[in-house]
Amino acid sequence: MKMYKLLFKVLFFSALNINMLAQVKETKNQIKEPTGKNNIAYKWGEMAVLATANNTDKFRPRPTITSRFLGLTFIAVFDAWSRYDAKAIPVYLKDVKRQPKKDQNVKNKEIAISYAAYGALCEYYYTDKELFDSFMKELGYDPANKSVDPNTPEGIGNLAAKAVIAARKGDGSNQYAEEEGSNGVAFFDYSKYVPVNPVDKMNDINHWQPKYFSDGKGGKFAPACLTPFWNKVKPVGLKSADQFRSAPPPLFGSDQLKKEVDEVIALQAGLTDEDKALVEFMRDGPKSVQQAGHWLKFAQDVSRRDNHTLDQDVKMYFLNQLTAMDCFIACWDTKMFYDSARPNALVHYYYGDKPINGWGGPGKGIIAMQGQEWRPFSPDTFLCPPFPSYVSGHSTISAGCAEALKLWTGSDKFGQSVELVAGALTEPDHLGKKVVLKFPTFTETANMAGISRVMGGYHIQSDNIEGLKLGRAVAHEEWKFYNIHIGNKAIK
């Protein structure tokens, strides 16, 4: 009997030890996968944000162009990752089989998405290749590895980048000066857009007019319309650029337009430090990451907040930046179709030499002035965005990305905040007080971005409201596309 009891104890404790060892091993495996800001997808998100800021510094703000760069980069990342997922379907990567289940591990995913991100970023942000080379080496990868073996993570990553690059050549962006008449100039305007109103003459107040900027050296220049052909760029998740084209804007002579012009004047005349801080935060400053980059940073806030894995960030960034890219295309379709005037032209036209109150420029505060002297709350070197007004890009992209994040997380809760000094980006020699901006929900953050453009004098309210509607419509279409590609059932 004692022998049986002894044998029972031995077997019991052996089983217990095996179970404990299994639990310890499982725990180690769980700990081994980096999360939040330590996962590789998050880190490549940081590199993409930095590259976008550097691109702005080198080439001036190009929000349409950089939204495409970011969108295609994270499509490449997603496509490479998809080959190590149980059911995801790549967007552009063809003829590369899903890898065996035994190979669907974090290490292989990290390698594959790194080579995909590296390849795409080097193509689109080519002036920062040394930065990307250095980061690859920091991760322990060889940036010179150009393998296209579809059975290795390095090869799959390289193939994913190549597939995206090849698929998007000739997509209407004119990145490679392939459109007729480009004469080797990348992103040349092959649409041959000519503004109805030259910079020094107003022919039709219902249309956009270029404005003079300071060159910062005592001179002035009038920027041409930024990428007026962007409505011709092929979207990824939308059926066409005009799928959700906005209804017409209010025109001169209507009560609505007069009311909205007066609202812009009143909002600017009543700017508080909180308002100024919001306008500046959403406008962004030197080395701006533009709206697509801004919402990528917001997505990274979610990653840190929720301690995301690589898988989660790959999928979230894919939806986030796909939405931003297509929102810009849809926004430019409406912008170029209606070609509407900015508030500064409208205020000048409506009020001319009549007295109004407005921001007088850096350090001058709100002063009495003639209507024709009115200006946005903006530096002389970037007076207002150089392209038509209706609809607002900030409103469209912010609403689209906010809605996408709400759909992806299953909640509207955001809960982020930022501390700023009012005036720092506009009148640095006349600073206001410190302000804390709170972003309780994704929806409210988008609404704040939209109204900031009206308060700043860049848009009338119709630009904002219709832009918000457009962005949300785009987001729901992208959500359908996203679910198809992660292998879920199609959403109607």
XYZ file of C-alpha atoms in Angstrom:
492
model
C 0.000 0.000 0.000
C 2.843 2.349 0.934
C 4.428 1.539 -2.425
C 1.238 2.665 -4.274
C 1.026 5.883 -2.225
C 4.648 6.655 -2.970
C 4.132 5.961 -6.680
C 1.009 8.167 -6.686
C 2.950 11.050 -5.110
C 5.763 10.698 -7.642
C 3.341 10.716 -10.574
C 1.315 13.580 -9.100
C 4.290 15.858 -8.534
C 5.795 14.924 -11.896
C 2.556 15.948 -13.611
C 2.435 19.124 -11.528
C 6.005 20.017 -12.481
C 5.323 19.392 -16.174
C 2.246 21.614 -15.989
C 4.165 24.362 -14.187
C 7.006 24.160 -16.716
C 4.468 24.421 -19.551
C 2.920 27.477 -17.898
C 6.340 29.073 -17.430
C 7.203 28.356 -21.081
C 3.865 29.809 -22.200
C 4.433 32.883 -20.050
C 7.907 33.323 -21.519
C 6.471 33.086 -25.020
C 3.877 35.708 -24.156
C 6.483 38.036 -22.691
C 8.759 37.479 -25.666
C 6.396 39.244 -28.099
C 6.987 43.016 -27.925
C 3.903 45.182 -27.544
C 2.990 48.866 -27.703
C 5.888 51.079 -28.706
C 8.250 48.095 -28.674
C 6.623 46.113 -31.476
C 8.310 46.352 -34.877
C 5.220 47.609 -36.705
C 4.993 50.531 -34.276
C 8.671 51.321 -34.806
C 8.236 51.408 -38.576
C 5.288 53.737 -37.985
C 7.686 56.058 -36.179
C 10.103 55.912 -39.095
C 7.309 56.747 -41.533
C 6.258 59.757 -39.450
C 9.863 60.994 -39.274
C 10.307 60.526 -43.023
C 7.137 62.531 -43.682
C 8.382 65.380 -41.491
C 11.718 65.366 -43.314
C 9.925 65.335 -46.665
C 7.982 68.458 -45.702
C 11.226 70.139 -44.693
C 12.829 69.320 -48.054
C 9.910 69.841 -50.446
C 7.387 72.074 -48.571
C 4.012 70.677 -47.490
C 2.639 68.128 -49.965
C -0.232 66.478 -48.067
C -1.663 64.667 -51.085
C 1.681 63.198 -52.093
C 2.781 62.122 -48.609
C -0.633 60.546 -47.924
C -0.008 58.281 -50.912
C 3.510 57.482 -49.702
C 2.192 56.488 -46.287
C -0.774 54.581 -47.638
C 1.329 52.508 -50.027
C 3.991 51.854 -47.399
C 1.471 50.317 -45.019
C -0.170 48.350 -47.814
C 3.259 46.814 -48.507
C 3.636 46.038 -44.804
C 0.173 44.462 -44.703
C 0.774 42.403 -47.840
C 4.024 40.970 -46.457
C 2.387 40.226 -43.091
C -0.594 38.545 -44.787
C 1.582 35.650 -45.932
C 2.184 34.804 -42.250
C -1.449 35.152 -41.206
C -4.042 32.376 -41.257
C -6.519 34.083 -43.591
C -5.490 37.617 -44.664
C -5.530 38.422 -48.384
C -2.864 40.762 -49.847
C -3.829 43.792 -51.920
C -1.075 43.772 -54.548
C 1.231 40.852 -53.720
C 0.492 37.998 -56.118
C 1.786 34.444 -56.579
C 3.308 34.200 -53.095
C 1.795 31.384 -51.075
C 0.642 31.622 -47.492
C 3.438 30.263 -45.329
C 2.995 27.044 -43.318
C 1.471 27.408 -39.872
C 4.762 26.442 -38.213
C 6.367 29.510 -39.847
C 3.615 31.939 -38.887
C 5.537 33.343 -35.924
C 6.483 36.793 -34.663
C 10.115 36.563 -35.789
C 9.208 35.882 -39.415
C 6.532 38.574 -39.375
C 9.043 41.092 -38.017
C 11.519 40.292 -40.781
C 8.921 40.312 -43.556
C 7.289 43.614 -42.614
C 10.678 45.237 -42.053
C 11.860 44.456 -45.579
C 8.498 45.546 -46.966
C 8.564 48.840 -45.055
C 12.196 49.431 -45.954
C 11.613 48.815 -49.649
C 8.564 51.055 -49.833
C 10.037 53.877 -47.753
C 13.252 53.893 -49.803
C 11.158 54.230 -52.970
C 8.871 56.995 -51.746
C 11.079 58.860 -49.268
C 14.267 58.283 -51.227
C 16.144 61.217 -49.691
C 16.096 59.392 -46.341
C 17.556 56.085 -47.552
C 20.542 56.385 -45.197
C 18.133 56.790 -42.283
C 16.297 53.607 -43.267
C 19.567 51.719 -43.828
C 20.691 52.654 -40.344
C 17.393 51.570 -38.817
C 17.507 48.193 -40.573
C 21.001 47.593 -39.170
C 19.779 48.642 -35.740
C 17.122 45.939 -36.001
C 19.785 43.405 -37.012
C 18.775 43.159 -40.679
C 20.901 43.590 -43.787
C 19.491 46.423 -45.943
C 21.494 45.065 -48.893
C 19.557 41.785 -48.862
C 17.529 41.927 -52.089
C 16.295 38.329 -52.008
C 13.052 37.615 -53.809
C 12.736 34.057 -52.512
C 8.989 33.648 -51.819
C 9.734 31.099 -49.086
C 11.756 33.405 -46.823
C 10.545 36.397 -44.822
C 13.219 38.611 -46.393
C 12.116 37.590 -49.874
C 8.428 38.037 -49.086
C 9.052 41.516 -47.655
C 11.051 42.570 -50.709
C 8.427 41.120 -53.041
C 5.631 42.941 -51.202
C 7.377 46.303 -51.636
C 8.112 45.601 -55.297
C 4.508 44.555 -55.928
C 3.081 47.776 -54.475
C 5.562 49.951 -56.351
C 4.853 48.199 -59.656
C 1.073 48.199 -59.186
C 0.943 51.924 -58.482
C 3.069 53.094 -61.395
C 0.742 54.904 -63.743
C -1.922 55.383 -61.052
C -2.437 59.050 -61.972
C -0.116 60.489 -59.331
C 2.573 61.126 -61.968
C 5.317 60.213 -59.507
C 7.566 59.026 -62.314
C 6.660 61.809 -64.762
C 4.972 59.188 -66.924
C 2.055 61.393 -67.967
C 2.277 63.173 -71.317
C 3.911 66.596 -71.198
C 5.663 66.049 -67.864
C 9.159 66.519 -69.336
C 10.756 64.406 -66.608
C 9.255 66.430 -63.734
C 7.780 64.220 -61.019
C 4.238 65.128 -59.943
C 3.982 67.574 -62.843
C 0.467 68.959 -63.389
C -0.595 67.120 -66.516
C -4.200 68.301 -66.038
C -3.068 71.757 -67.237
C -5.098 73.502 -64.547
C -5.255 77.287 -64.879
C -6.994 79.265 -62.121
C -10.005 81.312 -63.183
C -8.584 84.146 -61.100
C -4.926 85.188 -61.510
C -3.219 86.283 -58.291
C -3.771 90.017 -59.029
C -7.227 89.905 -60.586
C -10.581 88.606 -59.375
C -12.680 87.430 -62.317
C -15.172 85.221 -60.483
C -15.505 85.162 -56.688
C -16.998 81.675 -56.831
C -13.607 80.297 -57.856
C -10.209 79.890 -56.219
C -7.507 82.551 -56.466
C -3.792 82.109 -55.658
C -2.440 84.370 -52.893
C 0.958 85.912 -52.226
C 3.155 84.387 -49.516
C 6.252 85.945 -48.000
C 9.461 84.196 -49.006
C 10.943 85.091 -45.618
C 13.576 87.281 -47.272
C 11.596 90.419 -47.953
C 10.088 89.165 -51.203
C 6.859 87.444 -52.104
C 5.616 84.631 -54.331
C 2.282 83.042 -55.197
C 2.321 79.228 -54.958
C 0.576 77.390 -57.776
C -2.300 75.063 -57.007
C -0.984 71.945 -55.266
C -1.458 68.740 -57.286
C -4.661 69.823 -59.099
C -4.620 66.430 -60.856
C -5.004 64.433 -57.613
C -8.650 63.765 -58.461
C -7.287 61.542 -61.235
C -5.306 59.293 -58.871
C -6.696 55.767 -58.666
C -8.049 55.027 -55.170
C -7.447 51.706 -53.420
C -10.611 50.970 -51.462
C -13.053 53.270 -53.255
C -14.773 52.451 -56.505
C -13.808 55.865 -57.930
C -12.607 59.283 -56.799
C -16.088 60.758 -57.281
C -17.968 57.941 -55.502
C -19.027 60.284 -52.672
C -18.580 63.681 -54.356
C -20.072 66.415 -52.155
C -23.115 68.485 -53.107
C -22.386 72.001 -54.472
C -21.093 74.682 -52.068
C -22.960 77.930 -51.373
C -22.283 80.584 -54.024
C -21.941 84.335 -54.011
C -25.341 86.008 -53.709
C -26.742 83.349 -51.393
C -27.690 84.159 -47.805
C -25.828 81.059 -46.657
C -22.466 82.141 -48.041
C -22.770 85.640 -46.550
C -23.684 84.128 -43.194
C -20.703 81.753 -43.284
C -18.250 84.495 -44.276
C -19.510 86.588 -41.346
C -19.060 83.561 -39.075
C -15.396 83.234 -40.086
C -14.783 86.910 -39.329
C -16.529 86.656 -35.946
C -14.720 83.463 -34.930
C -11.324 84.943 -35.718
C -12.114 88.203 -33.929
C -12.945 86.182 -30.817
C -9.953 83.832 -30.825
C -8.912 82.748 -27.327
C -5.575 81.205 -26.409
C -7.325 77.818 -26.421
C -8.601 78.497 -29.949
C -5.184 79.590 -31.164
C -3.547 76.484 -29.708
C -6.100 74.260 -31.431
C -5.655 76.028 -34.780
C -1.876 75.648 -34.538
C -1.933 72.025 -33.375
C -4.163 70.939 -36.233
C -2.316 73.115 -38.760
C 1.016 71.708 -37.574
C 4.241 73.608 -38.030
C 7.728 73.232 -39.476
C 8.386 69.623 -40.452
C 4.649 69.010 -40.510
C 3.565 65.409 -40.982
C 0.353 66.595 -42.708
C -3.074 65.125 -41.955
C -2.242 61.514 -42.878
C 0.831 61.594 -40.646
C -1.094 63.318 -37.867
C -3.650 60.521 -37.804
C -0.905 57.910 -37.974
C 0.444 59.485 -34.777
C -3.025 59.321 -33.246
C -3.164 55.628 -34.208
C 0.153 55.164 -32.442
C -1.381 56.753 -29.353
C -3.966 53.954 -29.506
C -1.209 51.365 -29.896
C 0.527 52.556 -26.733
C -2.743 52.952 -24.852
C -3.932 49.432 -25.689
C -0.516 47.751 -25.698
C -0.843 46.470 -29.251
C 0.915 43.494 -30.735
C 2.578 43.565 -34.151
C -0.489 41.926 -35.709
C -2.811 44.584 -34.304
C -0.664 47.502 -35.445
C -0.173 46.105 -38.945
C -3.928 45.858 -39.383
C -4.765 49.171 -37.727
C -2.156 51.155 -39.694
C -3.307 49.488 -42.905
C -6.884 50.683 -42.396
C -5.831 54.054 -40.995
C -3.503 55.034 -43.822
C -5.571 53.433 -46.573
C -8.430 55.644 -45.381
C -6.250 58.766 -45.308
C -4.923 58.125 -48.823
C -8.363 57.603 -50.350
C -9.853 60.500 -48.364
C -7.347 62.812 -50.032
C -8.289 61.505 -53.464
C -12.011 61.917 -52.753
C -11.435 65.346 -51.220
C -9.484 66.528 -54.273
C -12.246 65.277 -56.528
C -14.673 67.656 -54.805
C -12.101 70.461 -54.535
C -11.194 70.465 -58.202
C -14.760 69.880 -59.410
C -16.079 73.024 -57.687
C -12.813 75.056 -57.540
C -14.188 77.269 -54.760
C -12.720 80.390 -53.131
C -10.929 80.581 -49.794
C -12.272 82.809 -46.984
C -9.564 85.447 -47.422
C -10.747 86.097 -50.985
C -14.378 86.027 -49.862
C -13.859 88.465 -46.977
C -11.929 90.841 -49.242
C -14.679 90.698 -51.858
C -17.612 91.095 -49.488
C -16.134 93.816 -47.295
C -13.516 95.643 -49.401
C -12.895 98.996 -47.675
C -15.610 98.462 -45.051
C -14.494 98.296 -41.393
C -14.256 94.932 -39.641
C -12.230 93.476 -36.760
C -9.605 90.833 -37.457
C -6.198 89.491 -36.538
C -3.640 92.078 -37.603
C -0.631 89.779 -37.896
C 2.062 88.543 -35.488
C 2.052 90.599 -32.287
C -0.787 92.918 -33.345
C -3.716 91.028 -31.892
C -7.289 91.749 -32.993
C -7.522 95.203 -34.532
C -9.886 97.341 -36.584
C -9.128 97.046 -40.297
C -10.639 97.226 -43.735
C -12.144 94.035 -45.107
C -9.532 93.848 -47.845
C -6.795 93.675 -45.170
C -8.217 90.589 -43.454
C -6.011 87.500 -43.283
C -6.055 84.009 -41.738
C -4.370 83.339 -38.381
C -1.261 82.059 -40.084
C 2.407 82.991 -40.683
C 3.230 85.195 -43.683
C 5.318 82.359 -45.132
C 2.280 80.077 -45.277
C -0.729 82.337 -45.504
C -3.279 79.696 -46.527
C -3.323 76.333 -48.314
C -2.658 76.824 -52.066
C -5.626 74.975 -53.534
C -9.419 75.316 -53.693
C -11.387 75.462 -50.462
C -14.427 73.198 -50.701
C -14.260 70.696 -49.034
C -11.774 70.974 -46.172
C -8.952 68.458 -46.344
C -8.479 68.523 -42.571
C -12.179 67.806 -42.048
C -12.281 65.030 -44.656
C -9.145 63.187 -43.583
C -9.765 63.679 -39.858
C -13.348 62.421 -40.038
C -12.311 59.490 -42.201
C -9.435 58.387 -39.978
C -11.437 59.004 -36.790
C -14.304 56.873 -38.069
C -11.872 54.164 -39.155
C -10.278 54.077 -35.691
C -13.717 53.970 -34.075
C -14.717 51.027 -36.282
C -11.411 49.233 -35.729
C -11.282 49.595 -31.934
C -15.016 49.089 -31.475
C -15.241 52.260 -29.402
C -15.176 56.026 -29.905
C -13.031 56.521 -26.792
C -9.674 58.186 -27.411
C -8.641 59.929 -24.194
C -5.499 61.735 -25.336
C -4.337 65.272 -24.581
C -1.515 67.620 -25.496
C -0.021 70.688 -23.808
C 0.874 73.667 -26.020
C 1.772 77.321 -25.780
C -0.681 79.452 -27.768
C 0.955 81.353 -30.624
C 4.162 79.311 -30.706
C 3.787 78.454 -34.403
C 2.329 81.770 -35.552
C 3.666 84.622 -33.414
C 6.541 83.149 -31.369
C 7.592 86.572 -30.073
C 4.143 87.169 -28.572
C 3.226 83.940 -26.850
C -0.030 83.262 -25.084
C -0.573 80.988 -22.124
C -0.051 77.238 -21.826
C -3.078 75.293 -22.957
C -4.070 71.647 -22.539
C -6.137 70.332 -25.465
C -8.181 67.252 -24.631
C -9.362 64.710 -27.190
C -11.958 62.533 -25.420
C -13.216 60.668 -28.495
C -12.115 60.054 -32.060
C -15.233 61.817 -33.345
C -14.670 64.895 -31.194
C -11.023 65.030 -32.299
C -12.127 65.093 -35.943
C -14.728 67.764 -35.184
C -12.069 69.834 -33.418
C -9.766 69.507 -36.424
C -12.584 70.652 -38.706
C -13.719 73.674 -36.711
C -10.089 74.733 -36.170
C -9.892 75.411 -39.909
C -12.895 77.729 -39.721
C -11.517 79.518 -36.650
C -8.151 79.903 -38.346
C -9.745 81.493 -41.408
C -8.873 78.763 -43.914
C -12.427 77.523 -44.501
C -16.058 78.465 -44.224
C -18.417 76.191 -42.301
C -19.761 74.399 -45.407
C -16.217 73.299 -46.248
C -15.976 71.780 -42.784
C -19.401 70.150 -42.458
C -19.396 68.589 -45.916
C -15.781 67.502 -45.493
C -16.686 65.654 -42.288
C -19.533 63.908 -44.114
C -17.298 62.945 -47.007
C -14.576 61.528 -44.750
C -17.015 59.358 -42.819
C -18.550 58.014 -46.020
C -15.083 57.085 -47.307
C -14.188 55.390 -43.999
C -17.151 53.027 -44.168
C -16.213 52.021 -47.708
C -12.617 51.404 -46.595
C -13.909 49.342 -43.681
C -15.594 46.995 -46.169
C -12.364 46.731 -48.168
C -10.351 46.126 -44.996
C -12.592 43.311 -43.801
C -12.337 41.536 -47.129
C -8.540 41.663 -46.944
C -8.233 40.434 -43.370
C -10.325 37.455 -44.415
C -13.622 38.378 -42.777
C -17.002 38.079 -44.427
C -17.888 40.960 -46.719
C -19.759 43.792 -44.977
C -22.752 45.194 -46.847
